[in-house]
Short mmCIF file of C-alpha atoms in Angstrom, two decimals:
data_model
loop_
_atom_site.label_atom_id
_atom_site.label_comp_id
_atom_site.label_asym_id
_atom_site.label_seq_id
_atom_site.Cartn_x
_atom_site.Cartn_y
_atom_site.Cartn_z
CA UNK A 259 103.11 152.07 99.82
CA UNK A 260 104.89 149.96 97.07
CA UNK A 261 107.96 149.93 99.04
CA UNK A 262 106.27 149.00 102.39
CA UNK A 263 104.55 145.85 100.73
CA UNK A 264 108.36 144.79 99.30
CA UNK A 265 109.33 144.94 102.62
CA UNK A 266 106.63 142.70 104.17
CA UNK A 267 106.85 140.12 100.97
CA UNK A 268 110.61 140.09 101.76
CA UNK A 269 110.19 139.30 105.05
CA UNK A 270 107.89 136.39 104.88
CA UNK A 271 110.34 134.85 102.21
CA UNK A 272 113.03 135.49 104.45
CA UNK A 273 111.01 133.76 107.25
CA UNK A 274 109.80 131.04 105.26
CA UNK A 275 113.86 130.12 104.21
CA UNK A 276 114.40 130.47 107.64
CA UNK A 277 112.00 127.69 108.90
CA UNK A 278 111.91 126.08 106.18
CA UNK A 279 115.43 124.65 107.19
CA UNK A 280 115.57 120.87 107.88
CA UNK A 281 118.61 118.55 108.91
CA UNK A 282 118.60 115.52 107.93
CA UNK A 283 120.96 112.84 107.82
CA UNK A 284 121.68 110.26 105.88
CA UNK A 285 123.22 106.99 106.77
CA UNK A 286 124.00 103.47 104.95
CA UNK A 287 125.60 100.00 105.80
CA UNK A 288 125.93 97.96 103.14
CA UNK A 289 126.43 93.94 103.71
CA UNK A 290 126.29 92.60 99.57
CA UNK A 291 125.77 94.00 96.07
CA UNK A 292 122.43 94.67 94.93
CA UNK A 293 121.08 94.37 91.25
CA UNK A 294 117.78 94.81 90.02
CA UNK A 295 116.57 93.67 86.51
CA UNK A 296 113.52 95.24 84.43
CA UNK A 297 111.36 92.19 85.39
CA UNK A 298 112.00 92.53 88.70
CA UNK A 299 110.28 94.90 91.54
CA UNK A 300 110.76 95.68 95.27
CA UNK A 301 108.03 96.56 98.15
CA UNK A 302 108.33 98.76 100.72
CA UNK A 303 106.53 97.03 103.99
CA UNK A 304 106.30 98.53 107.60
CA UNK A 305 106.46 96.49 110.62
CA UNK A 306 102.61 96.30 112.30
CA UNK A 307 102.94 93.72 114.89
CA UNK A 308 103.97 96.98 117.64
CA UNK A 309 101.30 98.06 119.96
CA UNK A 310 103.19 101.42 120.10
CA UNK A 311 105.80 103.19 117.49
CA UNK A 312 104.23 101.54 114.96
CA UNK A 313 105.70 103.55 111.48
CA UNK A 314 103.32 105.91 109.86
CA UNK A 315 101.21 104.27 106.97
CA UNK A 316 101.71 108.23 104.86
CA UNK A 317 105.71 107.76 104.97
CA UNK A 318 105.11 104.04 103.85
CA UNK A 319 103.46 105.48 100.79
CA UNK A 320 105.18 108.75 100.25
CA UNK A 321 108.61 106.59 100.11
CA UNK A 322 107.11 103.75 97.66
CA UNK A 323 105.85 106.92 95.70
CA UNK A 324 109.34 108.71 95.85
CA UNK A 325 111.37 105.74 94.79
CA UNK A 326 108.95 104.62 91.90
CA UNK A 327 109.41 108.18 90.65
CA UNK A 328 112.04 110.39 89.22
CA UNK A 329 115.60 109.99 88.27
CA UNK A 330 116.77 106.27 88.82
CA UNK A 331 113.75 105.27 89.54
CA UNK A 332 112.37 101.37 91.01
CA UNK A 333 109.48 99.59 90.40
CA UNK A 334 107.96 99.31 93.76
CA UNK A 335 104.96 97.47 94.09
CA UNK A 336 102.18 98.62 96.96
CA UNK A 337 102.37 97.41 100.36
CA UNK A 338 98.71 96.40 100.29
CA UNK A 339 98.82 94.50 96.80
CA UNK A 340 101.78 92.37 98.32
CA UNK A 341 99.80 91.37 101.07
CA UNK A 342 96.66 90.81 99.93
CA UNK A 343 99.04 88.54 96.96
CA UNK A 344 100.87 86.86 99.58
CA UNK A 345 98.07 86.21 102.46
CA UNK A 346 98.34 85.21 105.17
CA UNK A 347 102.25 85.57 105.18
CA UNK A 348 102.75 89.17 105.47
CA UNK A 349 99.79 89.92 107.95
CA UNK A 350 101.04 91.96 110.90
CA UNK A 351 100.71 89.10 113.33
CA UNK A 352 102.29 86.25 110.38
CA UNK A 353 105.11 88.56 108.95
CA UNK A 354 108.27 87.04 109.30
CA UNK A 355 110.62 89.10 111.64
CA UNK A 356 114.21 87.53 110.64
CA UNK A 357 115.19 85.99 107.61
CA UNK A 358 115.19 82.54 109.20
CA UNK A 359 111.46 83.23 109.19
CA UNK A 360 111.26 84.31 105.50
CA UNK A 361 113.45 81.03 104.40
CA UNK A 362 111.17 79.21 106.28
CA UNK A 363 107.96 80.74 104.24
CA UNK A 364 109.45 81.42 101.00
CA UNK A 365 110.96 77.31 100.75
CA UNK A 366 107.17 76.30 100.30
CA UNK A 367 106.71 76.23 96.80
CA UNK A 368 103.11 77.90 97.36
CA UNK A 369 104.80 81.24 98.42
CA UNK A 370 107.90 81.01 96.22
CA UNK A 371 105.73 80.43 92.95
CA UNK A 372 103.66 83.47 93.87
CA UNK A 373 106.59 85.72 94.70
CA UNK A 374 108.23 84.64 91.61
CA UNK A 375 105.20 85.25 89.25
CA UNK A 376 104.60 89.03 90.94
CA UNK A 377 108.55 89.94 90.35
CA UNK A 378 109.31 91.13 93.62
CA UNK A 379 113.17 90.49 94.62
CA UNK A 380 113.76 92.99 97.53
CA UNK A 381 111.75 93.75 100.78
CA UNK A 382 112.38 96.76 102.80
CA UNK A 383 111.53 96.89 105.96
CA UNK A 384 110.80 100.34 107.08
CA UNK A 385 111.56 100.85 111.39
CA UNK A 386 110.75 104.37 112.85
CA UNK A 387 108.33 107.24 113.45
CA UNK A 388 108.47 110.82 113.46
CA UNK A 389 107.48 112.86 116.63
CA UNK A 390 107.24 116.11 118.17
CA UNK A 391 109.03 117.15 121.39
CA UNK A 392 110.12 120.75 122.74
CA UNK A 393 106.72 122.45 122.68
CA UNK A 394 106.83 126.02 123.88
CA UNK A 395 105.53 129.41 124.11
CA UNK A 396 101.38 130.77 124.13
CA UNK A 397 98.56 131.80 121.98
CA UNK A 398 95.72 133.66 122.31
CA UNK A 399 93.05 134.72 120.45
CA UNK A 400 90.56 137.18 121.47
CA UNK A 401 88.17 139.96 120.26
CA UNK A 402 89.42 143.27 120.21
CA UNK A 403 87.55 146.63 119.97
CA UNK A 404 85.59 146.51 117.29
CA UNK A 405 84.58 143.18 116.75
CA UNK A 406 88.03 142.21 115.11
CA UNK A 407 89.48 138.80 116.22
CA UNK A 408 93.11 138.49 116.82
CA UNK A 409 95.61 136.23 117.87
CA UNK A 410 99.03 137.25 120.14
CA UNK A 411 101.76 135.05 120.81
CA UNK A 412 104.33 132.63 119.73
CA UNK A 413 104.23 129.03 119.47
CA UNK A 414 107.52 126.75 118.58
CA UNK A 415 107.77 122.79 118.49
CA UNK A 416 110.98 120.44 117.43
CA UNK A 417 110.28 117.96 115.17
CA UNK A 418 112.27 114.97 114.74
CA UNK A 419 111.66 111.87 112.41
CA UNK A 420 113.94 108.72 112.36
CA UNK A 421 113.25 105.75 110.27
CA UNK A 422 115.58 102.48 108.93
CA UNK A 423 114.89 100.78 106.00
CA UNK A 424 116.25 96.88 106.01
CA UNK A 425 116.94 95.31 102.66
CA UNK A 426 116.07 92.09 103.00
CA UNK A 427 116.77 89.74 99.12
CA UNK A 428 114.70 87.21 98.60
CA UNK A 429 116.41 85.26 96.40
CA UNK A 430 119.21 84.81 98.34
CA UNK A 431 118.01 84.85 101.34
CA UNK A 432 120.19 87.52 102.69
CA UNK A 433 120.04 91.04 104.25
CA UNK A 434 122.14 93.14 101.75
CA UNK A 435 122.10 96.37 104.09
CA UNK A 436 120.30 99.06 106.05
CA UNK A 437 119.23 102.75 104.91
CA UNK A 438 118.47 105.32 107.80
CA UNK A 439 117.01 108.80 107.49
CA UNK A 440 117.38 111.41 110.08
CA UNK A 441 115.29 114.83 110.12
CA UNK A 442 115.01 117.16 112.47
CA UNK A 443 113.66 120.71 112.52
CA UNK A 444 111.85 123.62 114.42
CA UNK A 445 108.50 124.51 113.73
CA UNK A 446 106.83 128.22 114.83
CA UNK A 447 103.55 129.84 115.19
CA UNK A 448 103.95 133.68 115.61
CA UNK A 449 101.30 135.76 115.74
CA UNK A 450 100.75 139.53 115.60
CA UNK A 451 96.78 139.69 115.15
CA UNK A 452 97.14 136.72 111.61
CA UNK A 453 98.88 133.83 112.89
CA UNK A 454 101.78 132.61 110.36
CA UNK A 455 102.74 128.72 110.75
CA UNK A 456 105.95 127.85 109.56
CA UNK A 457 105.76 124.54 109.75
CA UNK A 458 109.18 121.70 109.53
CA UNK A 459 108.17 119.66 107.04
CA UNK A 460 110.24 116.90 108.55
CA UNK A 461 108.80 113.20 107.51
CA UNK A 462 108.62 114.36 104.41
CA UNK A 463 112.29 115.80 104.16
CA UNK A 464 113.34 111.68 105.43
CA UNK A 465 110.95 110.13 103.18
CA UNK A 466 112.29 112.17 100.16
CA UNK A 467 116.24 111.53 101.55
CA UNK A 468 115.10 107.44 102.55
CA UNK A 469 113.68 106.89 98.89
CA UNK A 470 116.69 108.99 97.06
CA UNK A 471 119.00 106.71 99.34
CA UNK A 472 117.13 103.72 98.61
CA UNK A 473 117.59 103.90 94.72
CA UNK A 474 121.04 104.97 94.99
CA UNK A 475 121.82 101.60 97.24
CA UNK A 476 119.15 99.09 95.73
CA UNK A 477 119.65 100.60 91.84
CA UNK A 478 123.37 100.40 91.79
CA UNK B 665 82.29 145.76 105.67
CA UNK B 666 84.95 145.05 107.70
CA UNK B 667 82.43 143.99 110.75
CA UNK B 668 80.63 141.90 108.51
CA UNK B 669 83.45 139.84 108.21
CA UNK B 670 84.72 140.20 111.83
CA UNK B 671 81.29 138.69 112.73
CA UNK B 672 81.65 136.03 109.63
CA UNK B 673 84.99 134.91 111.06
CA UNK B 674 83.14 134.60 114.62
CA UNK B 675 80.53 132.38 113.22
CA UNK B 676 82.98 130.23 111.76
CA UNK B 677 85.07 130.17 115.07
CA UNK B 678 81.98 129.32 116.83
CA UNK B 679 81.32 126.20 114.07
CA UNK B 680 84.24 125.11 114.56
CA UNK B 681 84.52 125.11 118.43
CA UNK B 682 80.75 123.61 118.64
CA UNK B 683 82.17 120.69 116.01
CA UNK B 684 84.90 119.96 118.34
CA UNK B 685 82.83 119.73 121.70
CA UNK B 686 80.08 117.51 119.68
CA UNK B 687 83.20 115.51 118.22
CA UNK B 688 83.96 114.52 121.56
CA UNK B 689 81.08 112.77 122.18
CA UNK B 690 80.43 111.65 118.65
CA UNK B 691 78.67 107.88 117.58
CA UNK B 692 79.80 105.58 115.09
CA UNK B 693 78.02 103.13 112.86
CA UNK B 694 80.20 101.21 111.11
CA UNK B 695 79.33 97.98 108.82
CA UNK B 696 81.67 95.79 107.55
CA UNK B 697 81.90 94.79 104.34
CA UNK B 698 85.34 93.45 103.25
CA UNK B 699 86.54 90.07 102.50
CA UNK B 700 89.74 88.30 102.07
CA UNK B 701 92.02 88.15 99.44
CA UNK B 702 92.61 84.74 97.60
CA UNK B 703 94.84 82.42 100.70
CA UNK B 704 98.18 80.91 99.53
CA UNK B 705 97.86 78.11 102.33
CA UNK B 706 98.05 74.02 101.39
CA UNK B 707 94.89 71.78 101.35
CA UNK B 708 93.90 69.75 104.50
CA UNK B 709 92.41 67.04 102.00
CA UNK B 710 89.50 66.39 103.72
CA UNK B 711 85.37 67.21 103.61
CA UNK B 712 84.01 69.64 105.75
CA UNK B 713 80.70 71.04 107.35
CA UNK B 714 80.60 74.48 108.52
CA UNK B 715 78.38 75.17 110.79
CA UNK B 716 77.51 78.72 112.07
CA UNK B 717 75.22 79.83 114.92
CA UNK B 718 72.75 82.72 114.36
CA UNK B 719 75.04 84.61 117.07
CA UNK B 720 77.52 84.39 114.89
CA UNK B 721 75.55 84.86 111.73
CA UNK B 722 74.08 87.62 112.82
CA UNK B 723 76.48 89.42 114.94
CA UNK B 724 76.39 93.15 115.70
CA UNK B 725 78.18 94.36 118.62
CA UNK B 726 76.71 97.65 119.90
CA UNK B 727 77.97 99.74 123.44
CA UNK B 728 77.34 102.60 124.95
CA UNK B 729 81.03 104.57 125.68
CA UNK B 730 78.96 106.96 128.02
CA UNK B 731 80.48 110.30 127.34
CA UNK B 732 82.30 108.94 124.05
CA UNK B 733 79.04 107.87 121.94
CA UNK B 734 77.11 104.88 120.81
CA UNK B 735 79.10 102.54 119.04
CA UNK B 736 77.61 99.77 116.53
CA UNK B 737 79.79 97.32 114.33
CA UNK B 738 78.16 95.44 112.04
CA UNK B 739 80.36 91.99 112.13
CA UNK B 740 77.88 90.06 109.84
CA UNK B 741 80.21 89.90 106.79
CA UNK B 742 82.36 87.74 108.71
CA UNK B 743 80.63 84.44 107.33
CA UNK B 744 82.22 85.21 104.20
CA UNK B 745 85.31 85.64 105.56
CA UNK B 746 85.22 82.41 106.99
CA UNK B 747 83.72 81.11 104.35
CA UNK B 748 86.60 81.95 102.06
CA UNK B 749 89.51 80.82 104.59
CA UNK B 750 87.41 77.26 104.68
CA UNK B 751 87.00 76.61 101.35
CA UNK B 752 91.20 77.14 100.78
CA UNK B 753 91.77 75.37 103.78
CA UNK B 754 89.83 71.76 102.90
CA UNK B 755 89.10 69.00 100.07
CA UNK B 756 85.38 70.96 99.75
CA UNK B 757 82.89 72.52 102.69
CA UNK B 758 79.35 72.06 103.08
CA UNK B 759 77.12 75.07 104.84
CA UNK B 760 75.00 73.13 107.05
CA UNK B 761 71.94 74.16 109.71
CA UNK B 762 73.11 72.43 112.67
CA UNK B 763 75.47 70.21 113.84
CA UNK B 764 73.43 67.01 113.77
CA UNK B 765 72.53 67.59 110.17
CA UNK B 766 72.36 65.30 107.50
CA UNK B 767 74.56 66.64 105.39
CA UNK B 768 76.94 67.38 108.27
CA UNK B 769 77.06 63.13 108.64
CA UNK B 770 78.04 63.13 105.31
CA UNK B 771 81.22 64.73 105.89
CA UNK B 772 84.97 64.04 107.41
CA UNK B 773 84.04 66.40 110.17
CA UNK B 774 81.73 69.48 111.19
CA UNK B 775 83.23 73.12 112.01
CA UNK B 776 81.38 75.15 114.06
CA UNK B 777 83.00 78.48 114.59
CA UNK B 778 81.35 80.54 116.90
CA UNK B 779 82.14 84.00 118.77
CA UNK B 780 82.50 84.38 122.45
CA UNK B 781 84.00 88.16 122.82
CA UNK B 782 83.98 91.39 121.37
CA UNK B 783 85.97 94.25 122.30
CA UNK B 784 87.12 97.81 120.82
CA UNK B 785 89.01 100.66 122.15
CA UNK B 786 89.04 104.39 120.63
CA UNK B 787 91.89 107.07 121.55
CA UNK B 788 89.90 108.82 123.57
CA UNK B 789 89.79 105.70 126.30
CA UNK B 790 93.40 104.35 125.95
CA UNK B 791 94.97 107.80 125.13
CA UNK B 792 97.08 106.26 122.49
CA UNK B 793 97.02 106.87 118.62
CA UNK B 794 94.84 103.39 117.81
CA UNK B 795 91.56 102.35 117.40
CA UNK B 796 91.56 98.44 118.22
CA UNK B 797 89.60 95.30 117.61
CA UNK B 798 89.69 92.42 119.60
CA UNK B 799 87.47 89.08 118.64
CA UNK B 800 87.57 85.88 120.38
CA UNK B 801 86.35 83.19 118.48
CA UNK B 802 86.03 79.56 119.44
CA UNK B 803 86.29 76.66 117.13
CA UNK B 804 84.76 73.23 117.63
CA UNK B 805 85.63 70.19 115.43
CA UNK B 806 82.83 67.05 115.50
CA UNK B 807 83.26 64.11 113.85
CA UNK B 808 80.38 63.15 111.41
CA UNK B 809 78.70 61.15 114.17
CA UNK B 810 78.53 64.35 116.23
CA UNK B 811 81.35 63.78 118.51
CA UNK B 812 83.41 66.50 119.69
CA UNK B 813 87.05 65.93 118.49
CA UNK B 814 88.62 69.11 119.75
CA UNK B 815 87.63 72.74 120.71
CA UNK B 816 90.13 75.46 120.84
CA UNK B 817 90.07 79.26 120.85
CA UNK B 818 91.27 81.90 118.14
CA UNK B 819 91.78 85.44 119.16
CA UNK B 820 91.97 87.98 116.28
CA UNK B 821 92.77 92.07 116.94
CA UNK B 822 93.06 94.69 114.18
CA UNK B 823 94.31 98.46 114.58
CA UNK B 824 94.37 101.43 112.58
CA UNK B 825 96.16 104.80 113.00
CA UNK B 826 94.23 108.08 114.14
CA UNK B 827 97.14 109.58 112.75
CA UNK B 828 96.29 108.13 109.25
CA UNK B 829 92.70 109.56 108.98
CA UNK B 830 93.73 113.31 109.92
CA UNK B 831 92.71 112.61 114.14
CA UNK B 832 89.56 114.36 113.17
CA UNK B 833 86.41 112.69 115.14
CA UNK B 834 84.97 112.76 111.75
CA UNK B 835 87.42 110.11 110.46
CA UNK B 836 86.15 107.54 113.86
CA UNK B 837 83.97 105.33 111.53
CA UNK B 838 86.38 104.75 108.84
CA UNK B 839 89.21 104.48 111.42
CA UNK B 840 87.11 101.79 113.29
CA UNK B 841 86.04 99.91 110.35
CA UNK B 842 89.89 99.44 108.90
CA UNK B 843 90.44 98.20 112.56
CA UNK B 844 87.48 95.93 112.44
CA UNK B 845 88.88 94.79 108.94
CA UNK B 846 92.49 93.98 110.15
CA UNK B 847 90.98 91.93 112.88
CA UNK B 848 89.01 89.41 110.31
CA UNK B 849 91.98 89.24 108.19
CA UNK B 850 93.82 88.39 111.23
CA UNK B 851 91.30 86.15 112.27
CA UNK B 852 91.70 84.45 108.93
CA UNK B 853 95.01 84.57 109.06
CA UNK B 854 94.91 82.70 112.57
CA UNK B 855 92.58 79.79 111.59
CA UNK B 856 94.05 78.83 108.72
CA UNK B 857 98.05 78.44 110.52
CA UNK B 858 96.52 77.49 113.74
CA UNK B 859 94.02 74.39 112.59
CA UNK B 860 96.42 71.96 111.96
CA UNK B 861 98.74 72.87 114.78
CA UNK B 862 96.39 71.79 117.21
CA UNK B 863 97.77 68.08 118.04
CA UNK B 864 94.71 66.35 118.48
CA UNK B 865 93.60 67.82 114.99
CA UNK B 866 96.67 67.27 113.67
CA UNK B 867 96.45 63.46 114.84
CA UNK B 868 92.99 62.98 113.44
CA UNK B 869 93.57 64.53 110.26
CA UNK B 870 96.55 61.70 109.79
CA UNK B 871 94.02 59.30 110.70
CA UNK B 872 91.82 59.57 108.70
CA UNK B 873 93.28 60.49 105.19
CA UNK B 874 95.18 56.82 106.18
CA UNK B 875 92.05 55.32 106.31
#
């Protein structure tokens, strides 16, 4: 009995390593050197003015959250706070898309007092979204004798998330370089009476990789 | 024992299922209550009246999506919005009762924003991921001898994410309200860069702060 329930635990750990695998890859271009002082914080924006594609407001936060934390760490103020500090600049309609536009809003001295008091120095832009493709296979659930419900079958998807992050640097007015985070993995459903997900935990493999990435290349 | 909790398990099954039919043809009452953050935008240095209708005072859109609910926003909190863009925007502004007021004469000009459309759209119609807000507003400057100097129209739209509030029916009200927000912010946003863009505005302002 002992043995058989070693067997099934191993199994499910087994399975769990198995689709718990994610690829991702990392990528950087770097244009100019980046520095960032203890006064001085970044914000992590995403672009809203899309009707479609539009970046997912959870990897917005679970990147700001991943870069303000752990080893190397950057103070990274909300997307929200900047906003609501900077409005109307930043609105999804007002945003500027280029950094022609931002020289253009930061050289009133309205917007460049205010950016200066809060401390921020670097935006980043975050570009992508993460999306399912490759659905396949059936489930079914039914009653069986005895009043027992059960599900049979087997359900896979592909996930695949791909996002860039732009460093735009405010006080010179420059883009210093792009971060992109690629993750892609397969997500199953089978079922022998329980169902079991295994689910790719994709977005949050890039956001962890993006926000590593991004203190590595904004920290340095 | 084991039955008991078969038949538990069905019940719970059968929750759920009924929860997702209903959701399909779930209402939403939503009322909105935000306002706008202090605006970073430079002084047009001159008096105003603001002057709202009771349309747009009072404004509560409600409509019937047939098979997708009854729908009700609550738009009222809008004056405020307004009411905070304004008093960044000019010198000082003046709530007044209508147009030919007395208080309105005393003033560089009367503002009379007022709203002509109102529309939304929820997954289920547009079978994309957004709720959206659309508002149309129209603005109409007087003079203080109730001439009309210029009239010119704003559009505003606001979205939010399914995906952000779970896609659960039970996350429609919160999902339309953030959209309803955006679209005053955005409306905001719009009147305050678009106001002294408009050239006959823009020509009348000059005018007058010369004089």
């Amino acid at each position: 009995m002992m043995t058989k329930r070693i067997h099934i635990a191993f199994v499910l750990i087994a399975m769990h390593w198995l689709t718990g695998c994610v690829n991702t890859t990392i990528q950087e271009v770097r244009e100019a050197s980046t520095s960032l002082n203890s006064k001085e914080s970044i914000v992590i924006l995403s672009r809203k003015h899309k009707t479609s594609g539009e970046t997912e407001d959870d990897f917005v936060g679970c990147v700001s959250n991943k870069t303000s934390g752990g080893e190397g760490a950057l103070s990274v103020m909300s997307e929200r706070d900047f906003m609501d500090e900077l409005f109307p600049w930043f609105e999804p309609r007002t945003a500027p898309l280029n950094m022609r536009e931002l020289t253009y809003v930061i050289s009133r001295p309205l917007i460049s007092e205010k950016i200066q008091a809060i401390g921020v120095r670097y935006l980043v832009w975050v570009e992508g979204t993460t999306e399912r493709s490759e659905e396949s296979g059936a489930l079914q659930c039914t009653v069986v004798s005895g009043g027992i419900p059960a599900c049979f079958g087997f359900l896979s998807w592909e996930s695949g998330s791909d996002y860039e992050a732009s460093v735009w640097d405010i006080n010179r007015g420059i883009t210093v370089g792009k971060v992109s985070s690629e993750a892609s993995g397969t997500s199953i459903v089978p079922a022998l009476v329980v169902p079991i997900p295994f689910i790719a935990r994709v977005q949050n493999q890039a956001c962890i990789s993006l926000a590593e990435q991004l203190k590595t290349f904004i920290g340095t | 024992m084991e039955r008991r909790q078969a038949n538990l398990l069905l019940v719970l099954i059968c929750v759920v299922n009924i929860h997702w039919v209903a959701g399909c043809s779930s209402d939403a009452s939503v009322t909105i209550t935000t306002n706008i953050p202090n605006p970073l935008i430079e002084q047009v240095p001159i008096n105003v009246a603001i002057y709202y209708n009771d349309t747009m005072s009072q404004y509560v859109h409600s409509e019937d999506l047939g098979s997708y609910g009854n729908h009700t926003i609550d738009l009222r909190s809008q004056i405020s919005v307004f009411n905070r863009i304004f008093d960044a925007m000019f010198k000082s502004i003046t709530p007044v009762d209508s147009i030919d007021s007395a208080q309105g004469r005393s003033a560089d000009a009367i503002l009379a924003p007022s709203i002509e459309k109102f529309q939304f759209a929820i997954p289920e119609q547009t079978r994309k991921d957004f709720y959206e807000v659309w508002i149309q507003y129209r603005f109409e400057l007087y003079g203080a001898d109730g001439s009309l100097i210029h009239s010119w129209p704003v559009t505003a739209y606001g979205k939010a994410n399914r995906l952000n509030y779970g896609g659960l029916q039970s996350e429609k009200s919160p999902a339309l309200r953030e959209a309803a927000t955006w679209a005053l912010r955005d409306a905001a946003a719009s009147i305050a860069f678009s106001f002294a863009r408009q050239d006959v505005v823009r020509e009348w302002i000059q005018q007058r702060v010369a004089s």
